[in-house]
Each structure stands twice: as C-alpha cells, then as structure tokens.
Amino acid sequence: MDNRFFYKEEIYFAEHHKQNLLEHNQEKVVDMLLQNTAVGVVGGFYEEGLPIHFISQFALRNIGYTFEEFMEKTGGNFIEAVCPDDRRFYTMDLLGQSDGSEKREFRLINQKGDYVWVSEMRTKSVADNGRPLWISSIRLVHNEHMAKRHFISKISHDLRTPMNAILGMARLARYNIDNREKLDTYLDLVIQSSYHLLNEIGQVLDLKSIESGVMQLEEQPFNLHELVQEIEELFAGRLENKKQRLVISYKHVRHNQLIGDTVNLQKVIMNLLANAIKYSPDESDIELDVEELEPADPDKAGFEFRVTDHGIGIPESMQDRIFEPFERIEDSRESSDIPHIGLGLAVTKSIVQMMGGTLRLTSEVDVGSTFTIAQQIRIQTEESRQQSEKSAPSLEDMRVLAVEDNQINQELIVEMLNQDGIDVDVADNGAEAVKLFASHENGYYHIILMDINMPVMNGYECADTIRQMPEHGGDMIPIIAVTSDTLAEDVKLALSHGMNGHMPKPINFEELRATLLFWKNKHKI
Ligand code: ADP
C-alpha cells in the first residue's frame, strides 16, 4: 500500500495528545480514501454529539473552516456540522454501526451557513484508550445534482402519502358500502386528502415552472378590495374550523383600481394566510393588513401586504432556511397531523420575486410571525378606467347612512363606496343613526345600511324608530340589514322590522353595488 498520498494530508487532533492510531489503521484508511477519491477525513467517537477525534485539512477546506473555527462552531461535536434535517438519519445510521462499506450522502453546513452535499465512506476503529471510534472519508458532491435527487425523493414520498390515504379510504368505503355513517367519514377523508394532494401537485408544478422559466405573469385590471374579499371568502371555512378570526385592515389605500397578476397575487397572500392558520392556535386572530406606501413611481402604487399570526413563531436560526424548498422546522411544537411539504414559502418567495416584490419575515418563538410582501402594482390609467366606468352604471352622488359599530367595517364600507363616488355618513350605533337621520331634511339619505348587533340601540330597534319618522322620510327610505346573522329566521326578522332587504357579512361589494343600483333606479335618484 502506497501511503504517500495519505501523509500529504495534515491531520488535526481534537485532543492534545497525539496517538499512533492512524498508523494502526493506515491501511484501512488509505484504502477508503482512495476508493472515495477522498478529499478529507474525519474521525470521532461513538458518543453523544459524535465528538470529533481528528479532522483533516482537506475536509475542513471543503466546508471553508480553519480547525480552530470549526471546533469553536461545533463545540467539538461533529453532529453540529451536519444539516439539522439530516442529523437523525446520520446518527441512526452511525449507531447502527454499519461497517461503512457503502457510501452515504448527507449535507454539512459550511462556514457561510449554506448546506453542501458530501458523500461519505466510514469505517469502525478503536482509539488507543479503547474508546470506539468511527473514521470517515468525505468528499464534496455536486450540489445541484444532489438537490435534484433530494427533490425527487422528497416529492415521491410526499405525494405518495396522501395518495395512499386516498386509496386506503376508498377501499374502506367499498367494504362499508352499506354503512352510511362510515361511508361518510371515509369519503370526507378522501376529499380532504385529495385537496392536500392537489395543493402539493400545484406547489410542485409552480416551483418547477418558475425554475424552468415557463411561468408567465398575466396582468389584468382588478379591484384590490374585491381581491382581498375573495380571499377572505375562500378562507371562511378553514377559519371557522379553528374558530379563528381574520382581521383585515386597510391603511392609506388610495388606489383600488389596479393592474396586475391577480392569480399570483392572491396565491402568495393565500399561502401566507394558510400557514398563519396552520401554525397558530384555535381561537386566535390572524391579521391581514394592506397598506399603500408613499408613491415611488407615477404609474405604480407601492403596497405592503402583511400577514400576522400569534402562533408558534419561527426560531431565528430557521428564518432564512424556511424559504428553501422542503425546509421545515422539525420540532415537536408542530403537530404531526399538520399536512406540510415545505414548498409553500419557496413558491411564495419565487412568485413574489418574479412579480418584482420582496418577502420579509419577522418572528419570535411562541409570540408569532409577520410575513410582509412589498409589491409595486400598476395603477389603472385614466383610459382603462374610463373604459370600465363606461360599462358600469354610475352610483355617483348617492348618499348612504351606514350604521355599523365595528371600526374596520366602517372604514371598509366608506372606502369602498367612496370609490364609486358615493357619500357615506357613519353612525356607531342605532341611537346615533336616529339622531343623524333626524338632523337632515327628508330625502337627504338615499339608503341605510344597518348592522344588527350593536351597543346602545340595535339594528331592529333603530329600524323601528326610523320607520316612525315620516316627517324625515323614514317611512320610505330603503333599509338594508347588513349582518353576519344569516339564517332564514334572521332575514325574516329583519323584514318584520320594516327593513327592505338583507345582506350577509362579509359584504360582497358587487352585491352591494347591485342593491344600491336597484334602489337608485327604483327611486329615480
Ligand atoms: P409547509 O407549511 O408545507 O411545511 P412552507 O414552505 O409553507 O411549507 O413553510 C415551511 C416551514 O416554515 C413550515 O413547515 C413551518 O415550519 C414554518 N412556517 C411557515 N409559516 C409559519 C408560521 N406562520 N408560523 C410558524 N412557522 C411557520
């Protein structure tokens, strides 16, 4: 055996006393190094944390450390240099004490904090003092190639899991075809797993089409409030399941008619909301803040979409990594029944970047997280606005009295109706509405939007009172109940208190516009 190659390598011992161990094991080690066209060798003890016994200069160079830096960074434990996701498998494999004849691949953390794929061959040995020892030769492998292999093995596992559940449940459904109750449960699970699978397939395709440059942005005119409202409606079921509340707020929003890729904009906000719901407890609030920033460009408006939760939070050490595909926090705080694949944030970040925006995160463990998308969005030009205004009949100059105690809802109604040139006065409760109504001449308000559950005087009492004020036009004015009480009985109750219609919350502004238009035409306003 020619040992010259080996002796060119400088070996650093973690302990002060040198040992003649390498000489004892030379043959084995050199053989292993040559087979693996090795660029480094590391040895450690079969003890918790895998304490390092020695490491070669080439091994250190691969990951960009000096010996001192490496020892300081790892505290002398090799496991600290292994990517957290690979640690369990690496330790298990090592403790299984395979003889090291086969190669294995895993990721080390380099000096910059990035992961590098290495391939390793390992052999067992014993130190002079009798402590069992492992000796590994490691070399760098092509990161891109390994990343692809990793991607495929993860994907096939993550897609198979829901697919197996679907198959299993479908079989059980067939065996229990006459048992209505069981059938119901199994079919529910089939549907649930199918949605999960669909979501995963969507994410994989998104990521792949972004990476390969196939994904194109498709811009179209849209209404910002409507886009947000649609999102809210889509999440209603999920929020209800966890008894969570989505609190939406708008700040300084001056532009509502915009041009952009609505599908992708909705997708990124929805991905963040889905995580906020998943990773925060039942009955907590999730916030979606939409803020328009100071203009930087005359044709565009800068927006921030902030999704805040009060959930488990993200440790600082993971805050960059979770944006990488398949990175997730393997930790007992996350319930294992949360379906996750670890692609959502990678897709979200890629789409935001494609749209020219940025995605930021601030988070604190057990306090919560805020993900912020900052995005410039094109403003609709006068020309395109005129075009869309031509097709939409005008509601301009209508005067609306909105009776609503919730400040956020008040702002939303005012903002939305102002966009259509409608004047809105707001009353915080029924009693205030009666006062406001009485302070104006007959015919001043064209319609009243009436919340039902309010302090001081509720919507029913308020409608009753106004109907008794014919001198101010209270007998004629259309009153529409706008409430989250949406049962058939609630609608009947509203009508029995002299109201003319009922509209469920959250308000669908298209529906509201249609209602206003109906009364405008009917009363020839
Ligand atoms: P997935 O949710 O499918 O695992 P993501 O890419 O969306 O994938 O998220 C990656 C990881 O980031 C999650 O597994 C979770 O550990 C963490 N994470 C994402 N959003 C939140 C959040 N709002 N709160 C706490 N952890 C989060």
PDB file of C-alpha atoms and ligand atoms in Angstrom, residues 275-276 278-279 309 312-314 322 327-329 334 339-346 369 371, ligand 1:
ATOM      1  CA  ASN A 275     -49.547  28.986   7.132  1.00  0.00           C
ATOM      2  CA  ALA A 276     -50.752  31.579   9.628  1.00  0.00           C
ATOM      3  CA  LYS A 278     -51.908  26.218  10.340  1.00  0.00           C
ATOM      4  CA  TYR A 279     -49.245  27.384  12.740  1.00  0.00           C
ATOM      5  CA  ASP A 309     -50.306  35.450  13.375  1.00  0.00           C
ATOM      6  CA  ILE A 312     -45.715  29.141  17.387  1.00  0.00           C
ATOM      7  CA  GLY A 313     -43.250  31.512  15.683  1.00  0.00           C
ATOM      8  CA  ILE A 314     -40.046  30.615  13.890  1.00  0.00           C
ATOM      9  CA  ILE A 322     -37.749  28.071   5.627  1.00  0.00           C
ATOM     10  CA  GLU A 327     -37.200  23.196   4.690  1.00  0.00           C
ATOM     11  CA  ARG A 328     -39.453  22.956   7.644  1.00  0.00           C
ATOM     12  CA  ILE A 329     -38.946  23.067  11.333  1.00  0.00           C
ATOM     13  CA  GLU A 334     -45.780  21.348  15.211  1.00  0.00           C
ATOM     14  CA  PRO A 339     -50.139  18.480   6.364  1.00  0.00           C
ATOM     15  CA  HIS A 340     -46.969  20.032   5.073  1.00  0.00           C
ATOM     16  CA  ILE A 341     -44.478  19.509   2.358  1.00  0.00           C
ATOM     17  CA  GLY A 342     -42.266  22.534   2.836  1.00  0.00           C
ATOM     18  CA  LEU A 343     -42.738  24.108  -0.583  1.00  0.00           C
ATOM     19  CA  GLY A 344     -45.268  26.854   0.175  1.00  0.00           C
ATOM     20  CA  LEU A 345     -42.798  29.532   1.174  1.00  0.00           C
ATOM     21  CA  ALA A 346     -40.319  28.634  -1.558  1.00  0.00           C
ATOM     22  CA  SER A 369     -44.855  35.807  12.918  1.00  0.00           C
ATOM     23  CA  PHE A 371     -44.708  37.908   6.726  1.00  0.00           C
TER      24      PHE A 371
HETATM   25  P1  ADP B   1     -45.204  23.745   4.781  1.00  0.00           P
HETATM   26  O1  ADP B   1     -46.129  24.596   5.584  1.00  0.00           O
HETATM   27  O2  ADP B   1     -45.893  22.964   3.705  1.00  0.00           O
HETATM   28  O3  ADP B   1     -44.285  22.915   5.618  1.00  0.00           O
HETATM   29  P2  ADP B   1     -43.898  26.182   3.904  1.00  0.00           P
HETATM   30  O4  ADP B   1     -42.809  26.336   2.907  1.00  0.00           O
HETATM   31  O5  ADP B   1     -45.135  26.966   3.693  1.00  0.00           O
HETATM   32  O6  ADP B   1     -44.203  24.652   3.959  1.00  0.00           O
HETATM   33  O7  ADP B   1     -43.305  26.520   5.325  1.00  0.00           O
HETATM   34  C1  ADP B   1     -42.053  25.990   5.702  1.00  0.00           C
HETATM   35  C2  ADP B   1     -41.940  25.877   7.195  1.00  0.00           C
HETATM   36  O8  ADP B   1     -41.892  27.179   7.770  1.00  0.00           O
HETATM   37  C3  ADP B   1     -43.134  25.199   7.857  1.00  0.00           C
HETATM   38  O9  ADP B   1     -43.005  23.798   7.863  1.00  0.00           O
HETATM   39  C4  ADP B   1     -43.070  25.772   9.254  1.00  0.00           C
HETATM   40  O10 ADP B   1     -42.116  25.065   9.997  1.00  0.00           O
HETATM   41  C5  ADP B   1     -42.524  27.180   9.040  1.00  0.00           C
HETATM   42  N1  ADP B   1     -43.601  28.205   8.983  1.00  0.00           N
HETATM   43  C6  ADP B   1     -44.148  28.764   7.890  1.00  0.00           C
HETATM   44  N2  ADP B   1     -45.068  29.689   8.216  1.00  0.00           N
HETATM   45  C7  ADP B   1     -45.104  29.728   9.563  1.00  0.00           C
HETATM   46  C8  ADP B   1     -45.850  30.491  10.528  1.00  0.00           C
HETATM   47  N3  ADP B   1     -46.747  31.413  10.156  1.00  0.00           N
HETATM   48  N4  ADP B   1     -45.600  30.251  11.838  1.00  0.00           N
HETATM   49  C9  ADP B   1     -44.684  29.334  12.228  1.00  0.00           C
HETATM   50  N5  ADP B   1     -43.946  28.576  11.374  1.00  0.00           N
HETATM   51  C10 ADP B   1     -44.153  28.769  10.057  1.00  0.00           C
END
